[in-house]
Short mmCIF file of C-alpha atoms and ligand atoms in Angstrom, two decimals:
data_model
loop_
_atom_site.label_atom_id
_atom_site.label_comp_id
_atom_site.label_asym_id
_atom_site.label_seq_id
_atom_site.Cartn_x
_atom_site.Cartn_y
_atom_site.Cartn_z
CA MET A 1 149.15 152.00 67.45
CA THR A 2 146.06 149.54 68.89
CA THR A 3 146.02 148.84 72.69
CA LEU A 4 146.36 144.69 73.49
CA PRO A 5 144.52 144.20 76.68
CA ALA A 6 144.79 140.70 78.50
CA GLY A 7 145.01 137.83 76.07
CA ASP A 8 146.93 139.95 73.09
CA HIS A 9 143.72 140.05 70.99
CA PRO A 10 143.65 143.39 69.31
CA VAL A 11 140.48 146.09 69.94
CA HIS A 12 137.86 146.55 67.95
CA GLU A 13 134.79 149.30 67.70
CA VAL A 14 131.39 147.56 67.07
CA HIS A 15 128.53 149.91 65.52
CA ALA A 16 124.86 148.46 65.05
CA ILE A 17 123.40 150.18 61.89
CA ARG A 18 119.54 150.65 62.41
CA PHE A 19 117.96 149.59 58.94
CA ALA A 20 114.15 148.77 59.50
CA HIS A 21 111.42 148.94 62.20
CA HIS A 22 108.38 147.11 63.29
CA ALA A 23 105.74 149.14 65.10
CA PRO A 24 102.65 146.63 65.61
CA ARG A 25 104.53 144.12 67.70
CA ARG A 26 103.50 143.63 70.98
CA ARG A 27 104.75 142.22 74.71
CA VAL A 28 102.96 139.42 74.54
CA GLU A 29 104.14 138.29 71.46
CA ASN A 30 107.91 138.60 72.42
CA PHE A 31 107.88 135.88 75.56
CA LEU A 32 107.07 132.61 75.32
CA GLY A 33 104.35 132.12 77.26
CA GLY A 34 102.63 135.48 76.64
CA ASP A 35 103.65 138.90 79.44
CA ALA A 36 101.00 139.88 81.90
CA HIS A 37 101.85 143.71 80.96
CA ASP A 38 100.77 144.05 77.59
CA GLY A 39 101.86 146.42 75.63
CA PRO A 40 103.40 147.79 72.61
CA MET A 41 107.37 146.47 71.93
CA PRO A 42 108.36 147.27 68.19
CA PHE A 43 111.29 145.49 66.83
CA ASP A 44 114.25 147.15 65.18
CA TYR A 45 116.37 145.72 62.58
CA PHE A 46 120.52 145.97 62.48
CA VAL A 47 123.47 145.01 60.49
CA PHE A 48 126.28 144.89 62.84
CA VAL A 49 129.89 146.31 62.05
CA ILE A 50 133.23 145.23 63.92
CA LYS A 51 136.14 147.44 62.70
CA GLY A 52 139.91 146.74 63.85
CA PRO A 53 143.13 145.87 62.52
CA ALA A 54 141.91 143.19 59.57
CA GLY A 55 139.45 145.64 58.29
CA ALA A 56 135.64 145.95 58.71
CA VAL A 57 133.85 142.25 59.09
CA ILE A 58 130.31 143.01 58.90
CA VAL A 59 127.74 140.81 60.97
CA ASP A 60 124.27 139.87 59.23
CA THR A 61 123.31 141.66 56.09
CA GLY A 62 119.47 142.28 56.51
CA PHE A 63 116.90 142.84 53.90
CA ASN A 64 116.15 145.13 51.34
CA ALA A 65 112.94 147.47 50.07
CA GLU A 66 111.23 144.62 48.33
CA VAL A 67 111.29 142.36 50.97
CA ALA A 68 110.21 144.72 53.65
CA ARG A 69 107.41 145.75 51.62
CA LYS A 70 106.25 141.67 51.49
CA ARG A 71 106.64 141.41 55.13
CA GLY A 72 104.92 144.83 56.53
CA ARG A 73 108.40 146.10 58.03
CA GLU A 74 109.20 149.84 57.58
CA PHE A 75 112.29 149.97 55.84
CA LEU A 76 114.31 152.73 56.83
CA ARG A 77 117.51 152.76 54.67
CA CYS A 78 119.47 150.18 52.91
CA PRO A 79 122.00 148.93 55.75
CA SER A 80 125.05 150.26 53.00
CA ASP A 81 123.92 153.65 53.50
CA GLY A 82 124.72 153.26 57.14
CA LEU A 83 128.40 151.24 56.33
CA ARG A 84 129.34 154.50 54.11
CA LEU A 85 128.65 156.42 57.46
CA LEU A 86 131.03 154.58 58.92
CA GLY A 87 133.40 154.95 55.72
CA ILE A 88 133.26 151.50 54.80
CA ASP A 89 132.74 150.63 51.11
CA PRO A 90 130.86 147.38 51.32
CA GLN A 91 132.30 146.59 47.61
CA THR A 92 136.02 146.23 49.34
CA VAL A 93 134.63 144.05 52.30
CA ALA A 94 136.44 140.62 53.10
CA ASP A 95 134.50 139.10 55.53
CA VAL A 96 130.84 139.02 56.44
CA VAL A 97 128.97 136.60 59.77
CA LEU A 98 125.85 134.97 59.02
CA THR A 99 124.61 134.61 62.56
CA HIS A 100 121.67 132.60 60.77
CA LEU A 101 119.89 132.40 57.73
CA HIS A 102 116.93 134.31 58.62
CA TYR A 103 115.39 136.65 56.24
CA ASP A 104 116.20 139.79 58.23
CA HIS A 105 119.51 138.72 58.97
CA SER A 106 120.89 137.27 54.81
CA GLY A 107 119.39 139.42 52.16
CA ASN A 108 121.63 141.96 50.54
CA GLN A 109 124.16 139.46 50.07
CA ASP A 110 125.01 141.15 46.44
CA LEU A 111 125.86 144.12 47.93
CA PHE A 112 129.50 142.39 49.52
CA PRO A 113 130.89 141.18 45.80
CA LYS A 114 133.78 140.29 47.30
CA ALA A 115 133.40 138.79 50.59
CA ARG A 116 133.64 135.50 51.69
CA PHE A 117 130.42 134.19 54.18
CA HIS A 118 131.03 132.77 57.71
CA LEU A 119 128.43 130.28 58.68
CA GLN A 120 127.45 127.35 60.96
CA ALA A 121 127.32 123.98 58.97
CA ALA A 122 124.41 123.15 61.13
CA GLU A 123 122.89 126.14 60.04
CA MET A 124 122.49 124.79 56.04
CA ALA A 125 121.71 122.20 57.23
CA TYR A 126 118.97 123.25 59.16
CA ALA A 127 117.61 125.52 56.52
CA THR A 128 117.94 123.03 53.80
CA GLY A 129 116.84 120.12 55.67
CA PRO A 130 113.55 118.08 57.11
CA CYS A 131 112.35 120.96 59.49
CA MET A 132 111.78 123.05 56.70
CA CYS A 133 109.03 120.73 55.56
CA HIS A 134 107.04 122.84 58.54
CA GLY A 135 105.86 125.96 57.30
CA MET A 136 106.43 126.93 60.97
CA LEU A 137 109.81 126.19 61.16
CA ARG A 138 110.21 127.73 57.32
CA GLY A 139 108.64 131.45 57.87
CA GLY A 140 111.64 132.93 58.94
CA TYR A 141 113.20 132.14 55.85
CA ASP A 142 113.37 133.39 51.69
CA PRO A 143 114.05 130.47 49.93
CA HIS A 144 116.21 133.59 47.83
CA ASP A 145 118.87 133.68 50.49
CA ILE A 146 119.13 130.21 50.62
CA ALA A 147 119.54 129.58 47.34
CA GLU A 148 122.27 132.83 46.90
CA THR A 149 124.08 130.90 50.32
CA VAL A 150 124.47 127.72 48.29
CA ARG A 151 125.61 129.84 44.93
CA LYS A 152 128.38 131.12 47.22
CA LEU A 153 129.37 127.42 48.58
CA PHE A 154 129.62 126.48 44.86
CA GLU A 155 132.18 129.85 44.14
CA GLY A 156 134.27 128.62 47.71
CA ARG A 157 132.57 131.87 49.26
CA VAL A 158 131.00 130.10 52.29
CA VAL A 159 133.27 129.38 55.22
CA TYR A 160 131.70 126.77 57.50
CA HIS A 161 131.98 126.43 61.34
CA GLN A 162 131.06 124.01 63.45
CA GLY A 163 130.80 125.02 66.97
CA GLU A 164 133.27 127.13 67.54
CA GLY A 165 135.41 129.76 64.73
CA VAL A 166 137.60 132.03 64.45
CA VAL A 167 136.96 135.15 61.79
CA ALA A 168 139.81 137.27 62.95
CA PRO A 169 142.50 137.82 66.20
CA GLY A 170 139.77 138.74 68.46
CA ILE A 171 137.03 137.90 66.41
CA THR A 172 135.38 134.65 67.30
CA LEU A 173 131.72 132.53 66.71
CA HIS A 174 129.99 130.56 68.87
CA ARG A 175 126.81 128.09 67.84
CA VAL A 176 124.29 128.61 70.56
CA GLY A 177 121.34 127.02 68.54
CA GLY A 178 117.86 127.50 69.93
CA HIS A 179 116.23 130.29 67.83
CA THR A 180 117.13 127.99 64.86
CA ASP A 181 119.77 125.24 64.79
CA GLY A 182 122.82 126.96 63.57
CA GLN A 183 122.32 130.07 65.71
CA GLN A 184 126.01 131.72 66.14
CA VAL A 185 126.92 134.86 67.95
CA VAL A 186 130.01 136.65 67.95
CA ARG A 187 132.14 137.47 70.48
CA VAL A 188 134.23 140.33 69.87
CA MET A 189 137.25 141.98 71.86
CA THR A 190 136.52 145.39 72.41
CA ARG A 191 138.10 148.57 74.59
CA LYS A 192 135.82 147.21 77.38
CA GLY A 193 137.08 143.80 77.25
CA TRP A 194 134.57 140.58 75.39
CA LEU A 195 131.49 141.84 74.04
CA VAL A 196 128.93 139.57 72.23
CA LEU A 197 126.69 140.40 69.11
CA ALA A 198 124.08 137.85 70.19
CA SER A 199 122.10 138.22 67.13
CA ASP A 200 118.83 136.26 67.53
CA ALA A 201 120.02 134.44 70.44
CA THR A 202 118.18 136.98 72.71
CA HIS A 203 115.71 139.19 70.42
CA PHE A 204 115.44 142.26 73.29
CA PHE A 205 117.50 142.94 76.43
CA GLU A 206 114.59 141.83 78.26
CA ASN A 207 114.49 137.90 76.81
CA PHE A 208 118.26 137.20 78.30
CA GLU A 209 117.77 139.45 81.41
CA ARG A 210 114.51 137.61 82.40
CA ASN A 211 115.54 134.36 80.94
CA ILE A 212 112.68 133.99 78.75
CA PRO A 213 112.71 132.82 74.91
CA PHE A 214 111.33 134.48 72.24
CA PRO A 215 108.25 132.45 71.13
CA TRP A 216 109.98 131.74 67.15
CA VAL A 217 112.14 129.01 68.48
CA TYR A 218 113.32 125.98 67.03
CA HIS A 219 114.56 124.37 70.78
CA VAL A 220 113.80 125.96 74.07
CA GLY A 221 116.44 123.63 75.94
CA ALA A 222 119.22 125.31 73.68
CA THR A 223 117.91 128.77 74.02
CA LEU A 224 117.93 129.13 77.82
CA GLU A 225 121.32 127.09 77.70
CA GLY A 226 122.30 130.12 75.01
CA PHE A 227 121.20 132.54 77.68
CA ARG A 228 124.30 131.33 79.98
CA ARG A 229 126.53 130.58 77.30
CA LEU A 230 126.39 134.61 76.87
CA ARG A 231 126.63 135.64 80.37
CA GLU A 232 129.58 133.16 79.88
CA LEU A 233 131.37 135.01 76.77
CA ALA A 234 130.78 138.20 77.58
CA ALA A 235 133.09 140.32 80.02
CA ALA A 236 129.90 141.95 81.40
CA GLU A 237 125.97 141.66 81.00
CA ALA A 238 125.88 144.98 79.43
CA LEU A 239 128.48 143.68 76.78
CA VAL A 240 125.54 140.86 75.96
CA ILE A 241 123.92 143.29 72.34
CA PRO A 242 120.83 141.75 71.56
CA GLY A 243 119.22 141.36 68.10
CA HIS A 244 116.26 143.41 67.81
CA ASP A 245 115.87 145.40 70.76
CA PRO A 246 115.22 149.49 69.87
CA GLN A 247 117.09 150.02 73.15
CA ILE A 248 120.00 149.90 71.22
CA MET A 249 119.44 152.99 69.54
CA THR A 250 119.10 154.90 72.91
CA ARG A 251 121.42 153.23 75.50
CA PHE A 252 124.56 153.88 72.87
CA PRO A 253 125.61 156.88 71.73
CA PRO A 254 125.61 157.62 67.74
CA SER A 255 128.84 156.65 66.14
CA THR A 256 129.11 160.55 64.62
CA ALA A 257 127.11 163.32 65.12
CA GLU A 258 126.09 162.61 61.40
CA ALA A 259 124.61 159.22 62.04
CA LYS A 260 122.39 159.76 65.36
CA GLY A 261 119.56 157.32 64.86
CA ILE A 262 121.11 155.64 62.20
CA VAL A 263 124.35 154.26 63.84
CA ALA A 264 125.25 153.44 67.44
CA ARG A 265 128.48 152.69 68.79
CA LEU A 266 128.37 149.91 71.31
CA ASP A 267 131.48 149.49 72.60
ZN1 ZN B 301 115.99 138.37 63.43
#
């Protein structure tokens, strides 16, 4: 029996699957305006999983080995290996949230043949609009993923949200923009209260904690406003989960003994 906290929202488990790594990254590259204390500050790549009464909802789909090779990222495992450690068959997943369409969040769509894909309408407009005439703004996207998303739209498998949205009771979507125009965050009711999967609304804990955006940014003001919104949505600052911080694997315990170093339990 699921416990229902105030507000009658069902309680969910939230997990992070670490599937790739980028070691040669320095602090100066992770803060707009640089950083006085330079040193290594690597990136991890995650696919997030929400487990609850409505089944498993996947947040972002990652990328594959071929894309990792092309972009010089260290590929650790297919995200589906992490899903299997959680007892989830990707073939049966009904709902996938794409927080935005950057290559590291929207590849591997073919792993989920039965899923509907939840996306902000503003993200598709941005990723196919005039801003993509600029190399600097389109660099984070892979045209293959955009085309796959358009294909799903025409198969009736894209659910567009405009601002706020609901995936299932206790799982809501919130457009914050900033990093990309249609960047959205996911708010989930857990046993600790509202947890927010911020994705690239804050790449590291430190971007959000110090109110300094990551330099790959479409709109600085919206990013800063997004930090404020994250604080408003989460029950506590400790329940705001960034998109790329390796500390996710050290701040939180493994989901199971077998999943140590691969899947962390966030709630
Ligand atoms: Zn990202």
